[in-house]
N, CA, C and O atoms as a DFTB+ gen file, in Angstrom:
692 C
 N C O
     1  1      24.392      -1.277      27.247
     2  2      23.215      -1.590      26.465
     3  2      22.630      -0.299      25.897
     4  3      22.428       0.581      26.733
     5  1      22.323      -0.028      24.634
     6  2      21.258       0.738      24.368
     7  2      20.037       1.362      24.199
     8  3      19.170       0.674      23.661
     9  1      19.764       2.423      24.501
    10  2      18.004       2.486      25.220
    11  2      17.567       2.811      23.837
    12  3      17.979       3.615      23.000
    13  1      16.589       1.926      23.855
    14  2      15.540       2.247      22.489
    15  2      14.361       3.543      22.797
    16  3      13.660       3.171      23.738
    17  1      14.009       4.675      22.394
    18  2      12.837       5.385      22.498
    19  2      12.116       4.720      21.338
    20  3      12.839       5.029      20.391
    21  1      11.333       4.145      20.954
    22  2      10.963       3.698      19.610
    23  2       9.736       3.428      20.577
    24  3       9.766       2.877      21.678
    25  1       8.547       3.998      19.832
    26  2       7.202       3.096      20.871
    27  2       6.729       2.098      19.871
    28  3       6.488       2.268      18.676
    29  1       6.641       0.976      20.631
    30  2       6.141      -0.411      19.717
    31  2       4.777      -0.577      18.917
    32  3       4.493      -0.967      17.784
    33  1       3.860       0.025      20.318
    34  2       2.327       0.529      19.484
    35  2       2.180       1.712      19.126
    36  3       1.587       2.383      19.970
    37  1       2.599       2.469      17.847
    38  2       2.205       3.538      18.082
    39  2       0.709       4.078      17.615
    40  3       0.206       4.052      16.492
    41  1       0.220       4.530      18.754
    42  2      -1.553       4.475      18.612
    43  2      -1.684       5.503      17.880
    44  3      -2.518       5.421      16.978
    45  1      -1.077       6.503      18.003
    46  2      -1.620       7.822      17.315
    47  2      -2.010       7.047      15.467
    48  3      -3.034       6.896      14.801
    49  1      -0.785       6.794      15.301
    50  2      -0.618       6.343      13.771
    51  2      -2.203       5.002      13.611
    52  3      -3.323       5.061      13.104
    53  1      -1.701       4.334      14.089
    54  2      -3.247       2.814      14.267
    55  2      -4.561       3.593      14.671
    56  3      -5.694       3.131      14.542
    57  1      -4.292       4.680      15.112
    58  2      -5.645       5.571      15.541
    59  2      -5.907       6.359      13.594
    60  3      -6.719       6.481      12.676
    61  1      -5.113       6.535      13.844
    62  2      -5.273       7.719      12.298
    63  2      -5.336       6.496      11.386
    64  3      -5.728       6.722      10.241
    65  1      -5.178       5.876      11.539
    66  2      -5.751       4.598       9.667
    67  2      -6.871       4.085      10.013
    68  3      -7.526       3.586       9.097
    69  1      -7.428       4.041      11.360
    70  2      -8.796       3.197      11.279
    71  2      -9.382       4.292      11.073
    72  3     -10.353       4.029      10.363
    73  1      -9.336       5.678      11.350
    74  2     -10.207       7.297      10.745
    75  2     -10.222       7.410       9.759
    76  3     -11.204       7.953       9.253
    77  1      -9.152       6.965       8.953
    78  2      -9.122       7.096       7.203
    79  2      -9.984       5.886       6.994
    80  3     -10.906       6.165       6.226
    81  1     -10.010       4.730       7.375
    82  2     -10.444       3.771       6.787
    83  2     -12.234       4.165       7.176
    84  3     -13.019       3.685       6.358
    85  1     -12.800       4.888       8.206
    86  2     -14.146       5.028       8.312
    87  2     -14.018       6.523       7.311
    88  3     -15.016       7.225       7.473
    89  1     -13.548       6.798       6.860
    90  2     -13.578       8.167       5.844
    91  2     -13.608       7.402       4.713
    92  3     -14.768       7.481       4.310
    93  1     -12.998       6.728       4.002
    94  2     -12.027       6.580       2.745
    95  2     -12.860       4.885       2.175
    96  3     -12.705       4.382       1.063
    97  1     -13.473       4.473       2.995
    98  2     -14.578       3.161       2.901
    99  2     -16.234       3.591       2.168
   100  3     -16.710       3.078       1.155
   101  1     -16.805       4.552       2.939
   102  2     -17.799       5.129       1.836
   103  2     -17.416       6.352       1.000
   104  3     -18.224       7.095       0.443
   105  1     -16.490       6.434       0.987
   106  2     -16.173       7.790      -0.246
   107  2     -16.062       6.220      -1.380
   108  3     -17.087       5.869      -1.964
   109  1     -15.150       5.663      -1.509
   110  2     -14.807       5.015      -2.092
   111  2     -16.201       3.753      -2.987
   112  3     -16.223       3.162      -4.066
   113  1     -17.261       3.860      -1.680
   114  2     -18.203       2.716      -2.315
   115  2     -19.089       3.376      -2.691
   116  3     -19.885       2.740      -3.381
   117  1     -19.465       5.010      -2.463
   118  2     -19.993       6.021      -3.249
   119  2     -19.504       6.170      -4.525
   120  3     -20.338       6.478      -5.377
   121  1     -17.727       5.949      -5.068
   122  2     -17.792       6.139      -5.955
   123  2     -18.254       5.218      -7.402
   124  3     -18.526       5.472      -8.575
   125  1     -18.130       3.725      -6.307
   126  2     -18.655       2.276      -7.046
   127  2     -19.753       2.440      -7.546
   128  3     -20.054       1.833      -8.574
   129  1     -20.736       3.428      -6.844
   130  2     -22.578       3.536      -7.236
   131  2     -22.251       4.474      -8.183
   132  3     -22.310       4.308      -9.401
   133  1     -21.922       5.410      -7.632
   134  2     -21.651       6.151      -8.967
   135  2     -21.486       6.519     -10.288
   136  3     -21.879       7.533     -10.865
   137  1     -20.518       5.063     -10.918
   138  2     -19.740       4.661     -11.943
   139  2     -20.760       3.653     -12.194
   140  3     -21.013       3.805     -13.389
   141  1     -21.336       2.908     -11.844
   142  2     -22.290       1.971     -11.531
   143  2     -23.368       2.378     -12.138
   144  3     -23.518       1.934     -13.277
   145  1     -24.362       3.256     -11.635
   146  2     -25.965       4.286     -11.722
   147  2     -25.879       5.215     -12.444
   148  3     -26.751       5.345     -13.303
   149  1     -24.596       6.370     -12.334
   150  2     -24.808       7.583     -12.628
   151  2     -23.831       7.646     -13.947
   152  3     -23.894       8.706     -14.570
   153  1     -23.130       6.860     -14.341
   154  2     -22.334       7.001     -15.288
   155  2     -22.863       6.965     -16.884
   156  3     -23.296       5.915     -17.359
   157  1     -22.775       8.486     -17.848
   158  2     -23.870       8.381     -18.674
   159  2     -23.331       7.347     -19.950
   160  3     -22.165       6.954     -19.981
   161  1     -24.263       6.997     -20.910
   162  2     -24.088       5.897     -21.538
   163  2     -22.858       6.076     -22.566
   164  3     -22.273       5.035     -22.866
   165  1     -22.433       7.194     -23.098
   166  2     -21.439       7.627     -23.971
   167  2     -19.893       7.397     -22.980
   168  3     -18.786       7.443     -23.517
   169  1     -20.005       7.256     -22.114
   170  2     -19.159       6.970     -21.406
   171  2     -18.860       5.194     -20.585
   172  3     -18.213       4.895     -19.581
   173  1     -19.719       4.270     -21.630
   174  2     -19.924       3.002     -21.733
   175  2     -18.437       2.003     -21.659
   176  3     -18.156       1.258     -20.720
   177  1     -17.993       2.117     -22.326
   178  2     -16.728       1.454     -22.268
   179  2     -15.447       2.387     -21.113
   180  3     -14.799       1.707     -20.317
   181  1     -15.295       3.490     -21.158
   182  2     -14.557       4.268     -20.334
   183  2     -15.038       3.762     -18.588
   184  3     -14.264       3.417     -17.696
   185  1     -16.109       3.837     -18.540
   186  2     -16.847       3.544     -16.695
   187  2     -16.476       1.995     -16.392
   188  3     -16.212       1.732     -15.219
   189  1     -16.434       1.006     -17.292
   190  2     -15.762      -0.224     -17.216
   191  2     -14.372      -0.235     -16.479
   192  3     -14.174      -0.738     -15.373
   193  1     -13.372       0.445     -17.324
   194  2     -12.083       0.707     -16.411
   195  2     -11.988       1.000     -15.501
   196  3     -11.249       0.514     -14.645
   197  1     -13.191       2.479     -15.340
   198  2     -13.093       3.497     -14.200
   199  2     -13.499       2.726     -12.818
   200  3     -13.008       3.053     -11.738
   201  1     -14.593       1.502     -12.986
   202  2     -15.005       1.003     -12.282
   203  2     -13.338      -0.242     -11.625
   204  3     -12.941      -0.341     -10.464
   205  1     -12.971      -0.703     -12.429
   206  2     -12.316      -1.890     -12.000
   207  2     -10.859      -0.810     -11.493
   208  3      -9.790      -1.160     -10.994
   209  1     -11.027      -0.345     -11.617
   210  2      -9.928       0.875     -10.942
   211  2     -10.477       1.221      -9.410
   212  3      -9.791       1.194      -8.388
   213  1     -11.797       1.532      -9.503
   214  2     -12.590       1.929      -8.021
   215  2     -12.237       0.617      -7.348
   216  3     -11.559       0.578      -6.321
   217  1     -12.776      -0.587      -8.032
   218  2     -13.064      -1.195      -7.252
   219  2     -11.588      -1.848      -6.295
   220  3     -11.510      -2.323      -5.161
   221  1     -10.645      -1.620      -7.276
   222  2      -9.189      -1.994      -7.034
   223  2      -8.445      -1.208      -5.799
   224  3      -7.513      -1.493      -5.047
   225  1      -9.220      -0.202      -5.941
   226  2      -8.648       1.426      -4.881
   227  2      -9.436       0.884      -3.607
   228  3      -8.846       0.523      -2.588
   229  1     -10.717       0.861      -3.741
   230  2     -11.375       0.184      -2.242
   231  2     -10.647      -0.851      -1.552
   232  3     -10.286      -0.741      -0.380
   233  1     -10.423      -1.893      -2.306
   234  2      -9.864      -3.139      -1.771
   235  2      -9.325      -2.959      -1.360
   236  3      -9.357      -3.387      -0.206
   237  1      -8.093      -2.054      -1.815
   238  2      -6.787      -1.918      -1.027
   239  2      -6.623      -0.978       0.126
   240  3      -5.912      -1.203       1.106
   241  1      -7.271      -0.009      -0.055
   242  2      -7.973       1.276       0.720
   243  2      -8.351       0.173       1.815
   244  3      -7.692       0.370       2.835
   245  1      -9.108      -0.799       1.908
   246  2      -9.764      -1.388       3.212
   247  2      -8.607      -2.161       3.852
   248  3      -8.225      -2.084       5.020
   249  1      -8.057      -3.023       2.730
   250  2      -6.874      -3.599       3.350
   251  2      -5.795      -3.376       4.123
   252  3      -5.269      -3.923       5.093
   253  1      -5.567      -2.279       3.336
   254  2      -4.735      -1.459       4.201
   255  2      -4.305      -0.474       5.901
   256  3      -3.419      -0.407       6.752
   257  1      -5.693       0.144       5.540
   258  2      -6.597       1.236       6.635
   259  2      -6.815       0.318       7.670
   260  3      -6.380       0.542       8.799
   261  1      -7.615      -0.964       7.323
   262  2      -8.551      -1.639       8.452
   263  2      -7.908      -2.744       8.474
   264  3      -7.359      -2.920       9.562
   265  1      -7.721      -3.677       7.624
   266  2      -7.444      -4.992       8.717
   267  2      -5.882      -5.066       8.445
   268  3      -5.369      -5.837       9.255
   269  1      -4.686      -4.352       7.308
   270  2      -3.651      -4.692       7.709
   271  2      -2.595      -4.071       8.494
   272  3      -1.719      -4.512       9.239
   273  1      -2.962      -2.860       8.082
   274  2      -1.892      -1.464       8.801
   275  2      -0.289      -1.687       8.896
   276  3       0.267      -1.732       9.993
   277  1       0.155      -1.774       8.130
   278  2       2.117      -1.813       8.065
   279  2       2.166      -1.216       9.383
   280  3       1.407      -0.271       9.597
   281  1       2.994      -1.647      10.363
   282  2       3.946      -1.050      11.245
   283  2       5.558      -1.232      10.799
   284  3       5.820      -2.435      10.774
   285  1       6.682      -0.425      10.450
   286  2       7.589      -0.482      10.158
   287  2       8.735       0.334      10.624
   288  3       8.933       1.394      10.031
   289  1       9.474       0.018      11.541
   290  2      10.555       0.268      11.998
   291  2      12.199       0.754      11.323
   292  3      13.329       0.332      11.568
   293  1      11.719       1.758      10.444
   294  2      12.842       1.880       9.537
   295  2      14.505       2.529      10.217
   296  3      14.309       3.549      10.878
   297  1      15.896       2.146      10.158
   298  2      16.043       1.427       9.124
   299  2      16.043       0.275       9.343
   300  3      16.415      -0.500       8.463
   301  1      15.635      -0.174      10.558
   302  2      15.527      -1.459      11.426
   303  2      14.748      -2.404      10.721
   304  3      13.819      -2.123       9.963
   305  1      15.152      -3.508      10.992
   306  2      14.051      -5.096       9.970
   307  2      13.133      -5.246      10.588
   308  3      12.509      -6.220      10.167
   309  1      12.560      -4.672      11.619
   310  2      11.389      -4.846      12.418
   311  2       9.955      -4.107      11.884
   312  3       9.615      -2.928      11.973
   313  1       9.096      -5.531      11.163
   314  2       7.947      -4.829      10.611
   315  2       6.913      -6.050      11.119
   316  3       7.140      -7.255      11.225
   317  1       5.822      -5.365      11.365
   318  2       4.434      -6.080      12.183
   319  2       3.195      -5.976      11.961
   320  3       3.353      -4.799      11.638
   321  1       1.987      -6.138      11.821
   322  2       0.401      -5.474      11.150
   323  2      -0.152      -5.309      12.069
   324  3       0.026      -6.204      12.895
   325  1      -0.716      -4.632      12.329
   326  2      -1.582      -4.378      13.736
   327  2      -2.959      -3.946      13.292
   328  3      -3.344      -2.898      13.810
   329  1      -4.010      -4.693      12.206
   330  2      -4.959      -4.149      11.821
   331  2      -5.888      -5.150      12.472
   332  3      -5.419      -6.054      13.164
   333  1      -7.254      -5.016      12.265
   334  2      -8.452      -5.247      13.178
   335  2      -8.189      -6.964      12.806
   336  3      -7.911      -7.795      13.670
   337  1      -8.290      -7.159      11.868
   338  2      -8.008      -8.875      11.613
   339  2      -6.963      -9.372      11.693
   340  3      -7.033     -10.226      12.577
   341  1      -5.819      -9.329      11.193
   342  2      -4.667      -9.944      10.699
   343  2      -3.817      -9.519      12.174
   344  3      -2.683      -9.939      12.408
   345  1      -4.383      -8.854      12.860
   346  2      -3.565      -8.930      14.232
   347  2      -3.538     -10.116      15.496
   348  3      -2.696     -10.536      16.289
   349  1      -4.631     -10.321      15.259
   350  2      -6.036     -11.956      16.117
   351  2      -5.381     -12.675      15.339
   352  3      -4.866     -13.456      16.139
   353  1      -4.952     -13.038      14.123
   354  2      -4.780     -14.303      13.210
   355  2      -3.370     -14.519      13.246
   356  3      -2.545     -13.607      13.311
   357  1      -2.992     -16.243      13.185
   358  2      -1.457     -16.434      13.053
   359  2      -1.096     -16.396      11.512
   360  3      -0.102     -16.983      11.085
   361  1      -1.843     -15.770      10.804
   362  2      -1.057     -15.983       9.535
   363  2       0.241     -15.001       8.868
   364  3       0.276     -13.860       8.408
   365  1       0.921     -15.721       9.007
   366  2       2.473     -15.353       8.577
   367  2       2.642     -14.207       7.420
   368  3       2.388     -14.210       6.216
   369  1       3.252     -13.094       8.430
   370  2       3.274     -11.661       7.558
   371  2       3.657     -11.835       6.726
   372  3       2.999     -11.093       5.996
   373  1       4.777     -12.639       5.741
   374  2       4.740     -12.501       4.784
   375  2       3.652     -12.677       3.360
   376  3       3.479     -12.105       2.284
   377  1       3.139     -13.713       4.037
   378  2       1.640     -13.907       3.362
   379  2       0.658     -12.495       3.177
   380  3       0.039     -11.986       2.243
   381  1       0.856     -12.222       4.411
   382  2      -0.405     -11.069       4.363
   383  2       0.568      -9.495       3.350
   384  3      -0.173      -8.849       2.610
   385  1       1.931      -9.089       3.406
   386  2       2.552      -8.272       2.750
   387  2       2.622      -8.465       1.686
   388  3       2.541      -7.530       0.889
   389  1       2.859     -10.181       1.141
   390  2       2.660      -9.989      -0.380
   391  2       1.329     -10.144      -1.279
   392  3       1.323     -10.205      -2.509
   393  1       0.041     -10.204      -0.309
   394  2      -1.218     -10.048      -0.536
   395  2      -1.108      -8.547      -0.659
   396  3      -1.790      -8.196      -1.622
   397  1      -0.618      -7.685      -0.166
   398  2      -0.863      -5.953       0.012
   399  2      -0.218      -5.637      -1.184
   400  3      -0.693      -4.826      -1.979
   401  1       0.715      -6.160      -1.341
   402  2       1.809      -5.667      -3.078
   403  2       1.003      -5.795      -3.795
   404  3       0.599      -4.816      -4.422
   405  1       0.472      -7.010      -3.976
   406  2      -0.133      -7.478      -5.067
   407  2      -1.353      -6.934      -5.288
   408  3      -1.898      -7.145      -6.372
   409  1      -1.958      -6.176      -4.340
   410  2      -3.044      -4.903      -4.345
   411  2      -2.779      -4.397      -5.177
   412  3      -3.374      -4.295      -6.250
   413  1      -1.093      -3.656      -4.586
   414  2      -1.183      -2.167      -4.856
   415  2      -0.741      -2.237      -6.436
   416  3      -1.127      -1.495      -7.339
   417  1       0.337      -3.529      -6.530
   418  2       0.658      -3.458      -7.839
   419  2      -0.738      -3.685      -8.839
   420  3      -0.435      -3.518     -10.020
   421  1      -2.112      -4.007      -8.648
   422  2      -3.089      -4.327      -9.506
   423  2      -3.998      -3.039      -9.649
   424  3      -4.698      -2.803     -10.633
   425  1      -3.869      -2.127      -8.366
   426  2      -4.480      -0.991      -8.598
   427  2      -3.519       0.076      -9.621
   428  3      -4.034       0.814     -10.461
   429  1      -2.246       0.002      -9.397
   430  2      -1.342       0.933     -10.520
   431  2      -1.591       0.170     -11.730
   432  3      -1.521       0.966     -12.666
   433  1      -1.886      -1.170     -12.213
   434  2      -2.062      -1.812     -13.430
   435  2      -3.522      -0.920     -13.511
   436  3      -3.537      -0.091     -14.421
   437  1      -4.303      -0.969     -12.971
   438  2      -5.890      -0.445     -13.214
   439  2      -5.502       1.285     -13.737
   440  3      -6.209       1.767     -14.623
   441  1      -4.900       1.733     -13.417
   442  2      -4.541       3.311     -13.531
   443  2      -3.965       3.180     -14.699
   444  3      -4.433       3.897     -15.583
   445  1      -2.782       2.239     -15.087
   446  2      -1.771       2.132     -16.331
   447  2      -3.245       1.903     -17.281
   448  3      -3.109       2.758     -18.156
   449  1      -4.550       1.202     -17.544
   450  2      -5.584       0.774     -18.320
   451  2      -5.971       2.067     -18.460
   452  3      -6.227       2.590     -19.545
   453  1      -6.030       2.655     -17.297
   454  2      -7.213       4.344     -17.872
   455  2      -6.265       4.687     -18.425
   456  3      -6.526       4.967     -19.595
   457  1      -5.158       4.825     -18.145
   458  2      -4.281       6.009     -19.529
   459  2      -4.083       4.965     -21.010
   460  3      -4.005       5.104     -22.231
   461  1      -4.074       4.353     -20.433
   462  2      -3.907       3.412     -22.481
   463  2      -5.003       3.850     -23.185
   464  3      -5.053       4.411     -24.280
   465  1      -6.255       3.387     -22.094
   466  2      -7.635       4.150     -23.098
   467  2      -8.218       5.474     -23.306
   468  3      -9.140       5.706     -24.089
   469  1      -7.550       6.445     -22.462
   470  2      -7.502       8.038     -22.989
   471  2      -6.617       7.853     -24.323
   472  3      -6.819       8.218     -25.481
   473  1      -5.742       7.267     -23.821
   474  2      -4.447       7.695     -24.964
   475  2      -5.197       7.209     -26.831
   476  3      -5.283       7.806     -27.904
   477  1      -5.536       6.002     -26.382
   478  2      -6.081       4.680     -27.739
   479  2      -7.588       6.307     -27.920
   480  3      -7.522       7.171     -28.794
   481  1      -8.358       6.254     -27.178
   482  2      -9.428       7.038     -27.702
   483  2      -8.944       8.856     -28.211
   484  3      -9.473       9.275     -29.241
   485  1      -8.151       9.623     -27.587
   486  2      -7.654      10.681     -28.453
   487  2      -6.806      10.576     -29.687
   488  3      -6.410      11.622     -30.201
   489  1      -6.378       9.009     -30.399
   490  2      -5.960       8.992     -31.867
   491  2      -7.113       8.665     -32.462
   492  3      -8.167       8.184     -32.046
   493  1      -6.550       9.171     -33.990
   494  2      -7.607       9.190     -34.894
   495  2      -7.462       7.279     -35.189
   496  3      -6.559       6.474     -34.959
   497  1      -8.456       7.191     -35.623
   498  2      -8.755       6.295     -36.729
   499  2      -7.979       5.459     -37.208
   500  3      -7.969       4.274     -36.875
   501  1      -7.245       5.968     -38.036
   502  2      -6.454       5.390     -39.086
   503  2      -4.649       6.092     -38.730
   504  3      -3.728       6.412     -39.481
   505  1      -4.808       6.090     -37.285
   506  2      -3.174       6.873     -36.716
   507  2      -2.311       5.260     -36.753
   508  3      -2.844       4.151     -36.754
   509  1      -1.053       5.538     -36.777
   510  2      -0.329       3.929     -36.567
   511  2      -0.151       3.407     -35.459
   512  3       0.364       2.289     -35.470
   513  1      -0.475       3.963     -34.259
   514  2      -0.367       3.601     -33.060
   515  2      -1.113       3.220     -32.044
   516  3      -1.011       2.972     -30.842
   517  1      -2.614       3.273     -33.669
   518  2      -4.005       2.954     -33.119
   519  2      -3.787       1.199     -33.066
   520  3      -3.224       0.582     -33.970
   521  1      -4.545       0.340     -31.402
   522  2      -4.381      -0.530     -31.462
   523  2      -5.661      -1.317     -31.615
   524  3      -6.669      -0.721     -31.235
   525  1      -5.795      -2.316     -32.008
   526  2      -6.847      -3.459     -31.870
   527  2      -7.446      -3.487     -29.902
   528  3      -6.508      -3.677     -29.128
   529  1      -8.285      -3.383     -29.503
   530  2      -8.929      -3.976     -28.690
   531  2      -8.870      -4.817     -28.139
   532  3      -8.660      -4.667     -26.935
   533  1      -8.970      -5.754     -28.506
   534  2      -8.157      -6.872     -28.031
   535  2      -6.583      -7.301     -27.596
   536  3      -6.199      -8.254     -26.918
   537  1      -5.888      -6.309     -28.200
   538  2      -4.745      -6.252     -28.105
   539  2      -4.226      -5.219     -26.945
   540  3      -3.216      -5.461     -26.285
   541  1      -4.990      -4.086     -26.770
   542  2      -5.243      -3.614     -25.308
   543  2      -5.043      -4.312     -24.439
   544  3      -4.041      -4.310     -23.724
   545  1      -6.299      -5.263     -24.351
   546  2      -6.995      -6.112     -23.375
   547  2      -5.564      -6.973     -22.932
   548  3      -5.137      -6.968     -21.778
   549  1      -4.983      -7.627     -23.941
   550  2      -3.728      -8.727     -24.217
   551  2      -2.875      -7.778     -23.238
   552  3      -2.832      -8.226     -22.092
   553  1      -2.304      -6.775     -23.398
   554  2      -1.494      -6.306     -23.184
   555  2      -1.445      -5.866     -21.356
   556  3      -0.492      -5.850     -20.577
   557  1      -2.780      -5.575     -21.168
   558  2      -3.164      -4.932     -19.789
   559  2      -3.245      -6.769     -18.624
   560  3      -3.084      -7.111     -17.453
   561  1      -3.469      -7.175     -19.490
   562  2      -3.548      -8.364     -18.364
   563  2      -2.304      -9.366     -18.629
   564  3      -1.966     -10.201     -17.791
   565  1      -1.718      -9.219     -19.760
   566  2       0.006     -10.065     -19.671
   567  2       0.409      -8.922     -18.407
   568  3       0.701      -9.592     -17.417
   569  1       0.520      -7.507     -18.117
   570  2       0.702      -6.571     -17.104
   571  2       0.584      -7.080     -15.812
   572  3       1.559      -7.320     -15.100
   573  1      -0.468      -7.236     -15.517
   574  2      -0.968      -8.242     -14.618
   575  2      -0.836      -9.154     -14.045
   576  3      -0.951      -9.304     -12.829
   577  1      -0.510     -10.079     -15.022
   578  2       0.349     -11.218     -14.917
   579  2       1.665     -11.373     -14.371
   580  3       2.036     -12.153     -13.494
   581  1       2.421     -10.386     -15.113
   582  2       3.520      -9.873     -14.834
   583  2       4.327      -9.540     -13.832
   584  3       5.321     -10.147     -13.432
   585  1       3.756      -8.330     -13.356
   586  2       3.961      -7.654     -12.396
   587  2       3.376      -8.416     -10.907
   588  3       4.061      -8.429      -9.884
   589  1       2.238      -8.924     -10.982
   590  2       1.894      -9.864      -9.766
   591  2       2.487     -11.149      -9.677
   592  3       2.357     -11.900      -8.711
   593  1       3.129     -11.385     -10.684
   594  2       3.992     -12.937     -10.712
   595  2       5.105     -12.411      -9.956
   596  3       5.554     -12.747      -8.860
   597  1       5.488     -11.431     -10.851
   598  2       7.391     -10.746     -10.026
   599  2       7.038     -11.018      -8.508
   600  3       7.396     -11.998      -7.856
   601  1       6.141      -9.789      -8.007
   602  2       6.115      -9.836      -6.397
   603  2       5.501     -11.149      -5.789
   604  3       5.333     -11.109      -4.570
   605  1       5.218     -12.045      -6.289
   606  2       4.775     -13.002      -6.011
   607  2       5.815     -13.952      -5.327
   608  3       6.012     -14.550      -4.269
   609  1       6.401     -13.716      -6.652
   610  2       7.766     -14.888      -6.879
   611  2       9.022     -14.088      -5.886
   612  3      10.041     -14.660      -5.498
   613  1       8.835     -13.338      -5.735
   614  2      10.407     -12.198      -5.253
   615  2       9.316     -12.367      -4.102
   616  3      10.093     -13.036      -3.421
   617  1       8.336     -12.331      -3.429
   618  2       7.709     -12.297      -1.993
   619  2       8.286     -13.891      -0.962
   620  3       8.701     -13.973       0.194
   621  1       8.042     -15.032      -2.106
   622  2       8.321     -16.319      -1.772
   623  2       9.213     -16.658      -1.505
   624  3       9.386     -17.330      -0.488
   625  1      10.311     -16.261      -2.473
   626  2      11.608     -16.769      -2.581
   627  2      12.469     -16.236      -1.350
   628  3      13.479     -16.881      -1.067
   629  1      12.065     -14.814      -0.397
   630  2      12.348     -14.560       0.371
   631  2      12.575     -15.491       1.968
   632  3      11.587     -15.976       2.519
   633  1      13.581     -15.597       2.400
   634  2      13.777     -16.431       3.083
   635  2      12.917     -16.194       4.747
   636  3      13.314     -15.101       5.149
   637  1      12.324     -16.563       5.377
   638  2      11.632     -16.195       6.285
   639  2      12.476     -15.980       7.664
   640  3      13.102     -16.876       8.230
   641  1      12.399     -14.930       8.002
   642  2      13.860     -14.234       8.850
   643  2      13.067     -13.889      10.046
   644  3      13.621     -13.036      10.739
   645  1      12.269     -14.181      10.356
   646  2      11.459     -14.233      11.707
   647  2      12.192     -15.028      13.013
   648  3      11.517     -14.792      14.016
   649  1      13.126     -15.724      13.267
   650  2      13.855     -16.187      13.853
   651  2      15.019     -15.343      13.942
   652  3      15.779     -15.670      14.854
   653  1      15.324     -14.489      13.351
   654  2      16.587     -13.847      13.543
   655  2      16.046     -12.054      13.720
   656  3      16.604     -10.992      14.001
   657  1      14.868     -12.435      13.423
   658  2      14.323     -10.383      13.789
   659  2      13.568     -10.952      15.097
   660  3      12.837     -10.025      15.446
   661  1      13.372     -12.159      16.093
   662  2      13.113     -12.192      17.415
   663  2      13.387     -11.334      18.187
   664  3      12.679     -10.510      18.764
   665  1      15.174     -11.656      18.217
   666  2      16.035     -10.814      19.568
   667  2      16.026      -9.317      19.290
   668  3      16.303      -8.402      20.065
   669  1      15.712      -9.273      18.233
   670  2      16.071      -7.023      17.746
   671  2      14.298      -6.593      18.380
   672  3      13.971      -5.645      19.093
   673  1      13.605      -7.472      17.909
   674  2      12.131      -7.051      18.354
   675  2      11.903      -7.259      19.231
   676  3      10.773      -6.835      19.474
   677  1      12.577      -8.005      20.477
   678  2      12.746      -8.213      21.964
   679  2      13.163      -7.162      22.485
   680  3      12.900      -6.620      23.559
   681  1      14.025      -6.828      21.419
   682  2      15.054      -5.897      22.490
   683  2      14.220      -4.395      22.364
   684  3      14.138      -3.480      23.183
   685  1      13.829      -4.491      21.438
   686  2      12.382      -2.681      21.899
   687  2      11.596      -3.133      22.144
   688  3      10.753      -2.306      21.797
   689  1      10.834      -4.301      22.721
   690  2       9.998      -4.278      23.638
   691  2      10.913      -3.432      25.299
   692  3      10.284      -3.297      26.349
């Protein structure tokens, strides 16, 4: 038989994300007031993005840090959440992993929006690559659509292998 050293809880790591998550929770809702109160008015349409970008970074920032925490056993199929909620709850990791994609993929869509609108606001006027507004807008949320449908659909279609990663996750206990 083979001896596993692999530790199942590893606390150090579940210790260090709930520290980020009490760090990285008011940095983050400081920056919401911020963009919110302090953001000056010439910067009206730009703090819109900046905001749905913050607010996209928190979410996931909390999700992550505090109630989901990936545990992952690489190159092994053995992966588990050990965060303050989703650890108490029976709801089926795959549910809760393709809730976390679909974060992260909406916070990189929020980042892909700030560079379209640096990019759209440093052409001139009358450049050809200047777009309609609306057509921005069209474009950033077909993105959206998109990209959260893929992992959506590629999260589902996945066959649920929890019956066959039992005995490997038995066997490092």
């Amino acid at each position: 038989m083979i001896n596993c050293h692999l530790e199942v809880e590893p606390k150090g790591f579940i210790t260090a994300m709930y520290v980020l998550s009490a760090v990285t929770l008011p940095v983050d809702l400081f920056g919401v007031y911020c963009i919110v109160a302090k953001s000056p008015s010439i910067m009206k349409e730009y703090s819109r993005f900046l905001l749905v970008y913050q607010i996209c970074a928190t979410i996931t920032d909390t999700w992550t840090n505090l109630l989901f925490i990936p545990i992952a056993f690489l190159p092994f199929p053995i992966v588990y959440h050990a965060g303050i909620l989703f650890s108490r709850t029976e709801i089926h990791y795959s549910y809760v992993f393709i809730t976390w994609l679909c974060m992260i993929v909406t916070t990189m869509g929020s980042v892909v929006q700030l560079f379209i609108f640096r990019w759209q606001a440093m052409l001139m006027k009358d450049h050809v690559l200047r777009l309609n507004k609306k057509l921005i807008y069209a474009i950033c949320f077909t993105f959206f659509i998109l990209f959260n449908g893929a992992v959506i659909a590629a999260g589902f279609t996945m066959p649920n292998r929890i019956d066959e990663l039992k005995p490997m996750y038995m066997q490092v206990n």
